[in-house]
Structures are given as structure tokens and as C-alpha cells.
Coordinates of C-alpha atoms in Angstrom, one line a residue:
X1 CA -8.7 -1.2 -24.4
X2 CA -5.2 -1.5 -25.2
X3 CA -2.0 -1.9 -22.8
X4 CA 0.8 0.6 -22.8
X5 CA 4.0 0.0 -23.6
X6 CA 5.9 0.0 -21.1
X7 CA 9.2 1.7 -20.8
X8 CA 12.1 2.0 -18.0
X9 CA 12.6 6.0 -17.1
X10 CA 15.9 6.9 -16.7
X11 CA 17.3 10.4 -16.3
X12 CA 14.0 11.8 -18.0
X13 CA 14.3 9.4 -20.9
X14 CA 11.7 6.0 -21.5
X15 CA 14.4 3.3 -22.1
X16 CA 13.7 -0.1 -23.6
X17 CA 16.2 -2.8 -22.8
X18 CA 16.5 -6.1 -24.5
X19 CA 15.4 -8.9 -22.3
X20 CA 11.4 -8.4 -21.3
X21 CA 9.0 -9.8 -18.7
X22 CA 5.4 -10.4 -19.7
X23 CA 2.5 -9.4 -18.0
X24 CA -0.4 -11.7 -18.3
X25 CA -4.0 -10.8 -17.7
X26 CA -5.4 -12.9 -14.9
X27 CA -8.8 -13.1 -15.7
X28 CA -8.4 -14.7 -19.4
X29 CA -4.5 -15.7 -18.3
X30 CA -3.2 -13.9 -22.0
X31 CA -0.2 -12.5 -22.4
X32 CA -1.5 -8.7 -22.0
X33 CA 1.8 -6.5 -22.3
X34 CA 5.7 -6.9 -21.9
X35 CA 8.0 -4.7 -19.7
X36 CA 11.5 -4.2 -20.0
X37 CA 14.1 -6.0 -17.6
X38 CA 16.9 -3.6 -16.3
X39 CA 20.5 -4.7 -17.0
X40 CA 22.8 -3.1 -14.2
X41 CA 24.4 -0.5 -16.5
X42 CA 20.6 0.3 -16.3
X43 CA 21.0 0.3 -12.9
X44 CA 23.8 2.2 -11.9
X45 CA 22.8 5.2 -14.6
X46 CA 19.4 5.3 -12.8
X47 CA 21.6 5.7 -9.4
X48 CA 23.7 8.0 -10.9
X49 CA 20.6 9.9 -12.8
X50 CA 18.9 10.5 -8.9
X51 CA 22.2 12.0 -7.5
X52 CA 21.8 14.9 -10.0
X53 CA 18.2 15.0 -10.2
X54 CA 18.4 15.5 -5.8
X55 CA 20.7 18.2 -6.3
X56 CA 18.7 20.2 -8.7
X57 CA 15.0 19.3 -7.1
X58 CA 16.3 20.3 -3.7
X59 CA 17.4 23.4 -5.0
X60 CA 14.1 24.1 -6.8
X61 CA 11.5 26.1 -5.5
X62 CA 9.2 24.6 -3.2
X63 CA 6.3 27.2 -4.5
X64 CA 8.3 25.8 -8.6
X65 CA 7.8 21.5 -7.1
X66 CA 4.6 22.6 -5.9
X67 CA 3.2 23.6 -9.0
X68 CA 5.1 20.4 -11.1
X69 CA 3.2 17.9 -8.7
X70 CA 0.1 19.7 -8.6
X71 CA -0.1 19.8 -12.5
X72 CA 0.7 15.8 -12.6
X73 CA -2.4 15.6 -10.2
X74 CA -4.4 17.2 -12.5
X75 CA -3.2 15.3 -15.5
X76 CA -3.4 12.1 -14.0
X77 CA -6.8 13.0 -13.2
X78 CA -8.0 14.0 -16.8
X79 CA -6.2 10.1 -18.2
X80 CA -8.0 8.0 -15.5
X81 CA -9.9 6.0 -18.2
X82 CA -6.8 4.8 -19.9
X83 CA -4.6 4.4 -16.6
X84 CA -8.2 2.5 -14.9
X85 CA -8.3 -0.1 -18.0
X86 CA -4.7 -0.7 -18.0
X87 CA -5.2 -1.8 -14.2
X88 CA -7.8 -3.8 -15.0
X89 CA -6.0 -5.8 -17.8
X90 CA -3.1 -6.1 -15.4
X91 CA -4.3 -7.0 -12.1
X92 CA -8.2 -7.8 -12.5
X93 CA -9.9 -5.5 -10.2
X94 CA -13.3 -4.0 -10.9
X95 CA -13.0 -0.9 -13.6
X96 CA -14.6 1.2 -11.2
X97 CA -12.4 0.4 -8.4
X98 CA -9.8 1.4 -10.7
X99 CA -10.8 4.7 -11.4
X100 CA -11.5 5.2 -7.5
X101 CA -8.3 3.9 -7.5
X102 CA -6.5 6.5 -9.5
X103 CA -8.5 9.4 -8.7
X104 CA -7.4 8.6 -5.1
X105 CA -4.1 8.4 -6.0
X106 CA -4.2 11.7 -7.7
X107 CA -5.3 13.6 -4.5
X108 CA -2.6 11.8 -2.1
X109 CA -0.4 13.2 -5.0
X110 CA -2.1 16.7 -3.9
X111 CA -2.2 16.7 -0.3
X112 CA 1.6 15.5 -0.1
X113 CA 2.5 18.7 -2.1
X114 CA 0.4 21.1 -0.9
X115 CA 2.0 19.1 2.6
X116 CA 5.6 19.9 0.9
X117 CA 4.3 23.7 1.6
X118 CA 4.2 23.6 4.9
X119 CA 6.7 20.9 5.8
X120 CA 9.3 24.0 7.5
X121 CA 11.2 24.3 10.7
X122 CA 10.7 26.3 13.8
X123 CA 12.9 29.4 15.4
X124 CA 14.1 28.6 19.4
X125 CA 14.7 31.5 21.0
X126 CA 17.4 30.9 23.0
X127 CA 18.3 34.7 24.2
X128 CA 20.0 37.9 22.9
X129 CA 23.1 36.4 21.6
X130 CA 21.7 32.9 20.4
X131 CA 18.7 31.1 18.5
X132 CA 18.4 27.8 17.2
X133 CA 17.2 27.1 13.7
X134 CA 15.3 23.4 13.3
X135 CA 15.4 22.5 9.5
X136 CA 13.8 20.3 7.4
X137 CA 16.2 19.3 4.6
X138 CA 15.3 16.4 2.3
X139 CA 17.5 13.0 3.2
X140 CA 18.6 12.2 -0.2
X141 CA 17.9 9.9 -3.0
X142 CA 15.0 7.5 -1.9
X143 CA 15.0 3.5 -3.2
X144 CA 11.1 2.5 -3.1
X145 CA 9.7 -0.5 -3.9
X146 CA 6.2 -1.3 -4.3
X147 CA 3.7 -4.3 -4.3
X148 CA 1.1 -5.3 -7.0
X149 CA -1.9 -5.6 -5.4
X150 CA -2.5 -1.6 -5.9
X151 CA -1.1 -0.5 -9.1
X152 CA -1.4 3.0 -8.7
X153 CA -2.0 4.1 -4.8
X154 CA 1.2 2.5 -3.4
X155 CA 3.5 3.5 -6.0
X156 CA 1.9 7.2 -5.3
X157 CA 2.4 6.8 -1.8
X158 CA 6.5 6.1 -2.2
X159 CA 6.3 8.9 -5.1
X160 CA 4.4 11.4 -3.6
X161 CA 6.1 11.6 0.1
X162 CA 9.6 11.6 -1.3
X163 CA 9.2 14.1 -4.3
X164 CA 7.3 16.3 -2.3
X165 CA 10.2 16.5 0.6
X166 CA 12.5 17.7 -2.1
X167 CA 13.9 13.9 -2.6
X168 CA 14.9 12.0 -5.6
X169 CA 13.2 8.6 -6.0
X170 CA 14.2 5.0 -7.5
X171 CA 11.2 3.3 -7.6
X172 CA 10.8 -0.5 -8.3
X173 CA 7.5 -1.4 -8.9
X174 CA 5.9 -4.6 -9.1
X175 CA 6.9 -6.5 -12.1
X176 CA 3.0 -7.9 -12.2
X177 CA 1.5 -5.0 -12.3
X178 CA 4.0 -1.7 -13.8
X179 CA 1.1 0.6 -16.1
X180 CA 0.2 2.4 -12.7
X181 CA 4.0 3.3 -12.1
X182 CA 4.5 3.8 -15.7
X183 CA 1.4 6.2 -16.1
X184 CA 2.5 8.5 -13.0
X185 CA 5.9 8.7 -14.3
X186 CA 4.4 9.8 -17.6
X187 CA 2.0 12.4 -15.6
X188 CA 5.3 13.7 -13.9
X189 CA 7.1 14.1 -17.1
X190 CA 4.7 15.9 -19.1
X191 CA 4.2 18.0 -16.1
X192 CA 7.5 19.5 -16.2
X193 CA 9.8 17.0 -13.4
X194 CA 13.3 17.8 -14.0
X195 CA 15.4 14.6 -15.4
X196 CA 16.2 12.4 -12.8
X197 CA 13.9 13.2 -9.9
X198 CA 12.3 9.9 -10.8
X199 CA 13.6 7.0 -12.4
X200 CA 11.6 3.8 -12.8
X201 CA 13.2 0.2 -12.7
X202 CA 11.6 -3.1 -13.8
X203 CA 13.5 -6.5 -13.5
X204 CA 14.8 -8.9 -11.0
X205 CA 13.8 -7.3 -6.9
X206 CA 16.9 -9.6 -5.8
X207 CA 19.5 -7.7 -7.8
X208 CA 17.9 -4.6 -7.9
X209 CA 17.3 -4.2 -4.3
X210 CA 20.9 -5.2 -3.2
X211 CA 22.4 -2.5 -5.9
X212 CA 20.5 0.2 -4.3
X213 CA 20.5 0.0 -1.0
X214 CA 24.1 -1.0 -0.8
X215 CA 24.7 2.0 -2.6
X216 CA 25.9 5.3 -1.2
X217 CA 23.9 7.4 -2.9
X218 CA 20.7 5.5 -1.3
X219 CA 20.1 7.5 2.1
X220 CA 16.4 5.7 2.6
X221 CA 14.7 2.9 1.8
X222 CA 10.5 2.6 1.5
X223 CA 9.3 -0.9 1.0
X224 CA 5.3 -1.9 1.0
X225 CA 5.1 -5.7 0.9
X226 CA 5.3 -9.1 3.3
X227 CA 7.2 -9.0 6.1
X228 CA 9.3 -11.6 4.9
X229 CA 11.1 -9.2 2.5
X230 CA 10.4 -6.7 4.6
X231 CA 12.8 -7.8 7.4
X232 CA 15.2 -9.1 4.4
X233 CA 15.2 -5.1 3.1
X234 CA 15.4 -3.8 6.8
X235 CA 18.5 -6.0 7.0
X236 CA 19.9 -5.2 4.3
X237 CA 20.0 -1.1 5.2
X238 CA 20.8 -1.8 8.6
X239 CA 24.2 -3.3 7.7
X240 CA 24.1 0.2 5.6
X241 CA 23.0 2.0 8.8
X242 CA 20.2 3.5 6.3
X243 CA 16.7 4.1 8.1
X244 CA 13.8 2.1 6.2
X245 CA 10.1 3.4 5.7
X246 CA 8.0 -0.2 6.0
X247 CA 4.3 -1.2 5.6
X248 CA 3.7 -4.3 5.8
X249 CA 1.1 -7.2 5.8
X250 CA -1.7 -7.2 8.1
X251 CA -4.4 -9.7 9.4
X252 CA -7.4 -7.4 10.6
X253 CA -9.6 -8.1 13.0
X254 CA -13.1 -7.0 13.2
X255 CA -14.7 -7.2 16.2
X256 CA -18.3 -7.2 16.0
X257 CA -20.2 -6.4 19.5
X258 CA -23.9 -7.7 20.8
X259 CA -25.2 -4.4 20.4
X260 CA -24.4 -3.9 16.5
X261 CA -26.8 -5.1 13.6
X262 CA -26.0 -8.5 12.6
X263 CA -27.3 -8.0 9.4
X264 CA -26.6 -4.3 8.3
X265 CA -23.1 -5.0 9.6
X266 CA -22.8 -8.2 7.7
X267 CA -23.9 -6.6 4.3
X268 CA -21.2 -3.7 4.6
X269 CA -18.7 -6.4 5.6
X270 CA -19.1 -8.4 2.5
X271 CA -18.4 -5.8 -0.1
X272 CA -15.2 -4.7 1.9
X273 CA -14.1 -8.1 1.9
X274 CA -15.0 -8.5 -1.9
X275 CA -13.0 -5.3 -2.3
X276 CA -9.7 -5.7 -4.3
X277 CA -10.7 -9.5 -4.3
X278 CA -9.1 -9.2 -0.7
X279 CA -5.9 -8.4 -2.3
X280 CA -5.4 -5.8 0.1
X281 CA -3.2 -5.3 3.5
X282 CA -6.3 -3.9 5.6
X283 CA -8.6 -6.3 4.5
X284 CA -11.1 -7.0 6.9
X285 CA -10.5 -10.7 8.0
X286 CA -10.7 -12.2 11.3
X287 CA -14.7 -11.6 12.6
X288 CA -15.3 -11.5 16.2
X289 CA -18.5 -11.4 16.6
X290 CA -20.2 -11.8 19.7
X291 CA -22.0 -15.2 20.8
X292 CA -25.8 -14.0 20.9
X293 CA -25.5 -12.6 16.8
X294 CA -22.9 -15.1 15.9
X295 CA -25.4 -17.0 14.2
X296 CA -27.2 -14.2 12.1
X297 CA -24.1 -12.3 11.4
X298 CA -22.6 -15.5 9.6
X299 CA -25.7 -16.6 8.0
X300 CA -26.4 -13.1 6.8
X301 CA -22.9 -13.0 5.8
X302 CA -22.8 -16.3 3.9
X303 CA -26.3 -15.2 2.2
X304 CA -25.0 -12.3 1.2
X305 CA -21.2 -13.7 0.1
X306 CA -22.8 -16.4 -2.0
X307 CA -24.9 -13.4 -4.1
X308 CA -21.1 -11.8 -5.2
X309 CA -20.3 -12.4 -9.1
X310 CA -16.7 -12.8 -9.6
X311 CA -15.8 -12.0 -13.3
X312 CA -14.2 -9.7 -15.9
X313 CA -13.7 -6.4 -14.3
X314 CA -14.5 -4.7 -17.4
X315 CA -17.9 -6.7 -16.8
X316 CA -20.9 -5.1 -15.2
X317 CA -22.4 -8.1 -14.0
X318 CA -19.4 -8.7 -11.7
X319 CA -18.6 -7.5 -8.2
X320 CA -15.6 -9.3 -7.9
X321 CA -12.4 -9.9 -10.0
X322 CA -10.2 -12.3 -10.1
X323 CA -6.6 -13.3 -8.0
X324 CA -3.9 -11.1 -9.4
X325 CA -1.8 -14.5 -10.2
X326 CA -1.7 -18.2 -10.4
X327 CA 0.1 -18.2 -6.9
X328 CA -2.7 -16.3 -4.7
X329 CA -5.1 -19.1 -5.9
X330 CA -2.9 -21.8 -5.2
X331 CA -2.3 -20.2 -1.8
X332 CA -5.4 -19.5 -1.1
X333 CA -7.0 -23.1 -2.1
X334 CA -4.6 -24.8 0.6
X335 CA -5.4 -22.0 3.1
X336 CA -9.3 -23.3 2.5
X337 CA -8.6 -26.9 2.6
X338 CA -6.4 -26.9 5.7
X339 CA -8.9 -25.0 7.5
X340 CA -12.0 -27.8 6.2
X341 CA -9.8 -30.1 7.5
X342 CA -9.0 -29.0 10.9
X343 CA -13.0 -28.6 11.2
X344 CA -13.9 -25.3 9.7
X345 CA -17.4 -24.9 8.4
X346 CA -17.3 -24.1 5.2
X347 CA -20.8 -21.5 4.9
X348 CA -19.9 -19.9 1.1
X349 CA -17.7 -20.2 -1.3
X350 CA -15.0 -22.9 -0.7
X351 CA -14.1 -24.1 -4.4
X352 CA -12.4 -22.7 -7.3
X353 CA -14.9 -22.8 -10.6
X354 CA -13.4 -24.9 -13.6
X355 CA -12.2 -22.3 -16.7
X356 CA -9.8 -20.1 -17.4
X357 CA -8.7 -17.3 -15.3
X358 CA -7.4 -17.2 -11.6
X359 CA -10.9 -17.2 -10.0
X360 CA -11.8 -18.3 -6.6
X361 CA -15.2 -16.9 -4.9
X362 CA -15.7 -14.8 -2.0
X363 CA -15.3 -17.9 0.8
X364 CA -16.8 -17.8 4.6
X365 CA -15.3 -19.9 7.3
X366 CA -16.9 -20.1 10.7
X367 CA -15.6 -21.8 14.0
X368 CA -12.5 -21.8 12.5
X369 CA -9.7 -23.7 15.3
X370 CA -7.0 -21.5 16.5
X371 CA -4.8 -24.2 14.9
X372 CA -5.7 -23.5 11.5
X373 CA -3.1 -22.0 9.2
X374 CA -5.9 -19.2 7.5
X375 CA -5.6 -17.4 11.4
X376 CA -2.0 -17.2 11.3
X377 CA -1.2 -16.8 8.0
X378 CA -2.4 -13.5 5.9
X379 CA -4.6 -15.1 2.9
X380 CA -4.7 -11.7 0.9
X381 CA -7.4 -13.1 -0.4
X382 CA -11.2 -13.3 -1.0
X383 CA -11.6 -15.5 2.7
X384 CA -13.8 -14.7 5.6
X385 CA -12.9 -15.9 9.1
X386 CA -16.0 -16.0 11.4
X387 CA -15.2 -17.2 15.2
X388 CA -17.5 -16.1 18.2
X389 CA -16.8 -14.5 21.4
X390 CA -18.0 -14.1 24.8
X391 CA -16.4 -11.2 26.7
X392 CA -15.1 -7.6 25.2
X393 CA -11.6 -8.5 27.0
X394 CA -12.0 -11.8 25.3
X395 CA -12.5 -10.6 21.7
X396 CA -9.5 -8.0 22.4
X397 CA -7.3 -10.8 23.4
X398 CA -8.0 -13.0 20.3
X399 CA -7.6 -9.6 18.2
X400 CA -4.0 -9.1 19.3
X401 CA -3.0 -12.4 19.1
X402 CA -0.9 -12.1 16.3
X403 CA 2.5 -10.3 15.3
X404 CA 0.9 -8.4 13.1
X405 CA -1.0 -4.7 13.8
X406 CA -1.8 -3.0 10.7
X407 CA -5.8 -2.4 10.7
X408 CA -8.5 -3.0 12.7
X409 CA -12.2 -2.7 12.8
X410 CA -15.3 -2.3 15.4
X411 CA -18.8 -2.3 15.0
X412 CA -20.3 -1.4 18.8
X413 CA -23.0 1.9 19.8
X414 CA -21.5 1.8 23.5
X415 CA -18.8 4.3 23.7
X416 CA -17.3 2.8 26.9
X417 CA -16.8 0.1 24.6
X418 CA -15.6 2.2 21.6
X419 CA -13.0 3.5 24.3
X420 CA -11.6 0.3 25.3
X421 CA -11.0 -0.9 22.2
X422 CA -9.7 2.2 20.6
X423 CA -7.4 2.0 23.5
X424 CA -6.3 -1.6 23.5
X425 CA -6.2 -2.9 19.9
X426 CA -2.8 -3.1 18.6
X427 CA -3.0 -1.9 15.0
X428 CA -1.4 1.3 13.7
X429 CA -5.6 2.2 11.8
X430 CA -8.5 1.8 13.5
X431 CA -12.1 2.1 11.8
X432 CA -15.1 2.3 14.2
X433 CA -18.4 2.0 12.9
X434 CA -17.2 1.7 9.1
X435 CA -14.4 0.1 6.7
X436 CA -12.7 3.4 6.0
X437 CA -9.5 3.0 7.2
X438 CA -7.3 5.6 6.0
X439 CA -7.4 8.6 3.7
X440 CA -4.5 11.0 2.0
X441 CA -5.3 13.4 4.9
X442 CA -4.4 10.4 7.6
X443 CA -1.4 8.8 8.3
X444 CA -1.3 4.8 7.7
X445 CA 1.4 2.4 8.9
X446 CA 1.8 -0.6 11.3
X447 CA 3.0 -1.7 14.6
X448 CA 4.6 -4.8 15.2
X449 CA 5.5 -6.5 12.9
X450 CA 3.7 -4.7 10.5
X451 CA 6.2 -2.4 9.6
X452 CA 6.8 1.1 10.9
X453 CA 6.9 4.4 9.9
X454 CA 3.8 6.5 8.5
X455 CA 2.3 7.2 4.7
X456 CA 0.3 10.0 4.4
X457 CA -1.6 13.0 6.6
X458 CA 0.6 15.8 8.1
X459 CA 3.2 13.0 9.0
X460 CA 4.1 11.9 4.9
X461 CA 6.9 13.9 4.4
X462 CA 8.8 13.4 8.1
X463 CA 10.6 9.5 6.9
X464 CA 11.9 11.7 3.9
X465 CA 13.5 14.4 5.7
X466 CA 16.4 14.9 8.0
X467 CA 15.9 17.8 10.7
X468 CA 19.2 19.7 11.1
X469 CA 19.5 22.0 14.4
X470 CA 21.5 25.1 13.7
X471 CA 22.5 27.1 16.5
X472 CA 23.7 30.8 15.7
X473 CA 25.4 33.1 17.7
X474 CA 25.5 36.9 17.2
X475 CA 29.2 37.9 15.8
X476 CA 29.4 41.4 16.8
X477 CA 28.5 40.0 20.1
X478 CA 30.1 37.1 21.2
X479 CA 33.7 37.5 19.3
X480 CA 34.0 41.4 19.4

């Protein structure tokens, strides 16, 4: 049951500095761990460790990085146990959503190097005394940051993509949740990575962020998170004129047509929702559903919302886990009460229980005004919106509503109106008919302002790479 001790990696060496940041378990609120805060002579030798480390990893092998990041799949794969508990101590989730977690992970880890295999260029024939070459070279060294909410699948995402285009990687991960990070790093090491391919910074996001990406060794930057800091990052490379890979928050709708189950639909849509506590960007949110189920789609959902345990996620009573921090439940409480307030029918959940731990149950709103902050703001949290609708054109309208397009999900048997709403919704995933919404083999990104640029399926690699045209003339030919 014990936590790591975590280190900064720097030019292949685990680095403790002198000033530390605690991490604090949020379902007894103890002090679980400490991580080291980088100083900027950290800083800079981690810059200056991923200029080497790019030149020899581009250099390398592709069948050679194949093999290194295959091997740190399987290792990772062999230690979920420990890397599972230390996500558990750290951020709260369930321990077998933790080991889904990491065995996930481990095969986005795969497919983006077995990816790396196939990520060449093409011959243009352009006639006897010309041909273009197209080229895929690696961009450079790669700053990544990554959120808390998932402490081993988006730190894999930014690690992954960028070591398996032949790229060097900075990654900053979430100072709330660092074992994930730390464990894949270790994975990498033990696997063989050459010293600084990947270096690992912990400390303040404000200083960190501005050092890198004003940097010239920095040629991209990948950034999962709000859109706040998302635009603050994307303005901060553009005034570098340095192209950003962004996924950002989401709101999802799930529309939920006259012809679908109220019920059967309802019970599937209560354990996504409990998922991750909600924590998640593609959390199913906003319901639809149409006016003659309304009613037994929000009383089934409300039955069956009230039945979730929220506890220890070592626990195996508990469905649920708790907020990651003090801050979600804070934001989350005011989300509740603004939205009681404005008339909201509160149908589960609604009130924090007294004790320790950040706690809050699995809460279902219904007729929920327009006006209320829960529909414009993301509660990345465990809330459920439940409004009605009339008309397919109707429920489309109210789905794009928002700036926001990440994920969205629809529960119909017509496929005239499986078309429609494939075509129309604005979202970058769309899940019909279940709450899958991505998968290492897909690519997953956002449109508006969700972000943009893709994560995963035959697309991981291309934000990574630069394509280089190379036209080449025969000698004996042209200049004889």
C-alpha cells in the first residue's frame, strides 16, 4: 500500500531537489507522499538534457525505439498493482478503474509504437529526371503538460505520441497526482530509453511553462487541461510561432431519443457518469431526452444514482470515489446550489455527507434553466443534467449550444436519426448506442473550443512530426 517516492528525471537520472510539494490523499485528506519542486537550474538542464537526448533518439533505429517502448509496455503491464494503488492513494478513483487505467495506458504505449513503424513518407513520381520525396522527420523537443484527473492515460498520451515520432519530451505533470508520470518514466528507464529522451518536471506550471515554451529548443507544445490555460499556453507559443497540440474541456451532451429504453439506457448512463467520479473531459453530462420517456429516464436514473456507494477506492463496497481535491467539491457544491436556486429539481444526490474526505454523491438535476451556471460551466464532477426535448432538430440545437465540442453521445434505433446526428453534432468523438468514446486505435481531440489537434489512432504521431518535401533531380541528367 505504500506511495513512491517520487523523483524529478533529468537526463536519465531521478533528482531530488530541496523544496517539496505534498500530495494528500483525498479520501482520508492525509498527507500521502511528497514530490520534489524544480528550481530553474533544474529546469534549464532538463532543456538542455532533451536537446541531446532528440539528437540521439532521432538517430536511433526506429526497429531499436520500437523495441524500447514495446518493452516499457510490457513492464508497465507486469507493475499495474503497485502503479493502480499509488493512483488510488493519489487521486481516489476505484482500484479497478485504476488497473483499467494503466493496462490502457500500456497498450496506447503499444499501438503509438508499433504506429512509429509505419509513420513513413511517400515517393511522387514526377518523371524521368525528377521525384519528390515526402518525409516524416520528428519536430524536436516536445513540452507536455498534463492534468490530474488521469494519472496515467494522459501523461501516456503526451509520452507515447512524441517518443514514438522520434521526439524528445519535457513533460510536466500534474503536481496532484505525479506516481502515474513517475511510474512510466521508471518503465522507460529500465526499458533501455537513452538519457534525456524524457525528462520529468514537478513544481510551479507558471514558471515552468513560460521557461519552456519560450525556449528555442521547444519546437511543440501538448497541453490536456481547461481552456483557460489552454488559450494562456496557445498564447504563449504563438508569440513563439510554435504549433500547440490541445485537448481541452468538454460538456457532453447525450441525447436520448423516444425510441431508446428509458430504463436500460438510464442504468448504463449512471455508471459512466459515476466513472472517474466525473472527473473526466467526456463525461457524459447534459441529457436530452425526449419528452414522452423524460419522466422514466430521470426517475430510473435518480433510482439507480441514489443506489451508488461513494467511498475508499481500495473499498469493495464502493462504486464511487471521492473529488480529487478540496476545490472540485467546493466547485461543485456552488454549481448544485445555484442550479436549486434557479429552480432545478434536485431528484438524487444534492449534499455533501459530514466527515472527512472530499466526498460529494452522484447528484441528478432535472428541468434545469438555460440560465443556470451547471449548463454553461463544465462541473467535472459527479452531476447529472436532465432537460427534455421535443423535436431531433431541437435536441441538436440545445447540444451545440455551447463553445465547447469534445464528446457526444446518442441513444436512438432509427438510423435516419443516427445519420443526422452523426452529421450535425459538433464534437470531435461521437458514441452511438454506448459510452465508449475513444480507444488507442481512434483518434480523440476537440473542435471549438475544445482544443485541436488529435491523440491517438493512425493520426498520433502527425502533431509530432514535420513533413519535409524533397525534390531530386537526376545529375548525370540535368547538369551534364
Amino acid at each position: 500500500m505504500g506511495y513512491p517516492k517520487i523523483k524529478l528525471l533529468i537526463d536519465g537520472n531521478w533528482v531530488v531537489g530541496e523544496k517539496f510539494i505534498d500530495v494528500v490523499n483525498p479520501s482520508t485528506e492525509e498527507v500521502v507522499g511528497r514530490i520534489p519542486h524544480a528550481t530553474p537550474m533544474h529546469i534549464a538542464e532538463a532543456v538542455a538534457a532533451a536537446e541531446l537526448g532528440f539528437r540521439i533518439w532521432k538517430n536511433t533505429a526506429i526497429t531499436e525505439r520500437t523495441r524500447i517502448l514495446l518493452k516499457a509496455a510490457e513492464l508497465l503491464k507486469a507493475r499495474v498493482e503497485p502503479i493502480a494503488r499509488a493512483s488510488v492513494l493519489e487521486q481516489g478513483k476505484k482500484f479497478e478503474a485504476a488497473c483499467f487505467e494503466v493496462l490502457r495506458a500500456a497498450s496506447i504505449l503499444e499501438w503509438d509504437a508499433n504506429e512509429g513503424m509505419r509513420h513513413y513518407g511517400r515517393i511522387i513520381p514526377m518523371g524521368p529526371e525528377l521525384r519528390c520525396m515526402v518525409r516524416k522527420e520528428p519536430i524536436g523537443v516536445v513540452a507536455g503538460f498534463a492534468p490530474w484527473n488521469a494519472p496515467v492515460g494522459s501523461p501516456m498520451r503526451k509520452i507515447a505520441a512524441s517518443l514514438s515520432a522520434g521526439c524528445a519530451l519535457i513533460l510536466k505533470p500534474a503536481e496532484e497526482t505525479p506516481a502515474g508520470a513517475f511510474h512510466i518514466a521508471q518503465a522507460l528507464v529500465d526499458a533501455g530509453l537513452p538519457a534525456g529522451v524524457l525528462n520529468v518536471l514537478f513544481g510551479d506550471p507558471a514558471e515552468i511553462s513560460k521557461v519552456l515554451i519560450e525556449s528555442e529548443a521547444v519546437r511543440l507544445v501538448t497541453f490536456t487541461g481547461s481552456v483557460a490555460v489552454g488559450r494562456h499556453l496557445a498564447k504563449m507559443a504563438a508569440a513563439q510561432l510554435k504549433p500547440c497540440l490541445l485537448e481541452l474541456g468538454g460538456h457532453a451532451p447525450v441525447i436520448v431519443c423516444g425510441d431508446a429504453d428509458p430504463v436500460k439506457v438510464a442504468r448504463l448512463a449512471v455508471k459512466a457518469k459515476a466513472n472517474n467520479t466525473g472527473q473526466i473531459c467526456v463525461s457524459p453530462t447534459r441529457y436530452l431526452v425526449q419528452e414522452n420517456i423524460f419522466e422514466s429516464f430521470a426517475q430510473a436514473f435518480a433510482e439507480q444514482a441514489s443506489q451508488v456507494v461513494v467511498g475508499d477506492g481500495f473499498a469493495t463496497e464502493t462504486h464511487m470515489g471521492p473529488l480529487t481535491n478540496a476545490k472540485r467539491v467546493q466547485d461543485v457544491e456552488r454549481l448544485v446550489d445555484d442550479a436549486r436556486d434557479k429552480g432545478a429539481r434536485v431528484l438524487s444526490g444534492g449534499k455533501r455527507p459530514a466527515g472527512k474526505g472530499y466526498f460529494y454523491p452522484l447528484t441528478v438535476l432535472a428541468n434545469v434553466p438555460d440560465e443556470a451556471r451547471v449548463l454553461q460551466e463544465e462541473p467535472f464532477g459527479p452531476i447529472a443534467i436532465i432537460n427534455s426535448f421535443k423535436t431531433v432538430d431541437e435536441a441538436l440545437a440545445k447540444a451545440n449550444a455551447l463553445k465547447v465540442g469534445l464528446a457526444a453521445y446518442v441513444f436512438t434505433k432509427d438510423a435516419d436519426t443516427m445519420e443526422k446526428l452523426t452529421a450535425g453534432l459538433e464534437a470531435g468523438s461521437l458514441a452511438i448506442n454506448t459510452f465508449q468514446v475513444s480507444a488507442a486505435e481512434t483518434p480523440f481531440g476537440g473542435v471549438k473550443d475544445s482544443g485541436y489537434g488529435r491523440e491517438g489512432g493512425a493520426e498520433s504521431l502527425d502533431a509530432y512530426s514535420i513533413v519535409k518535401s524533397v525534390m531530386q533531380a537526376n545529375y548525370a541528367q540535368v547538369l551534364a
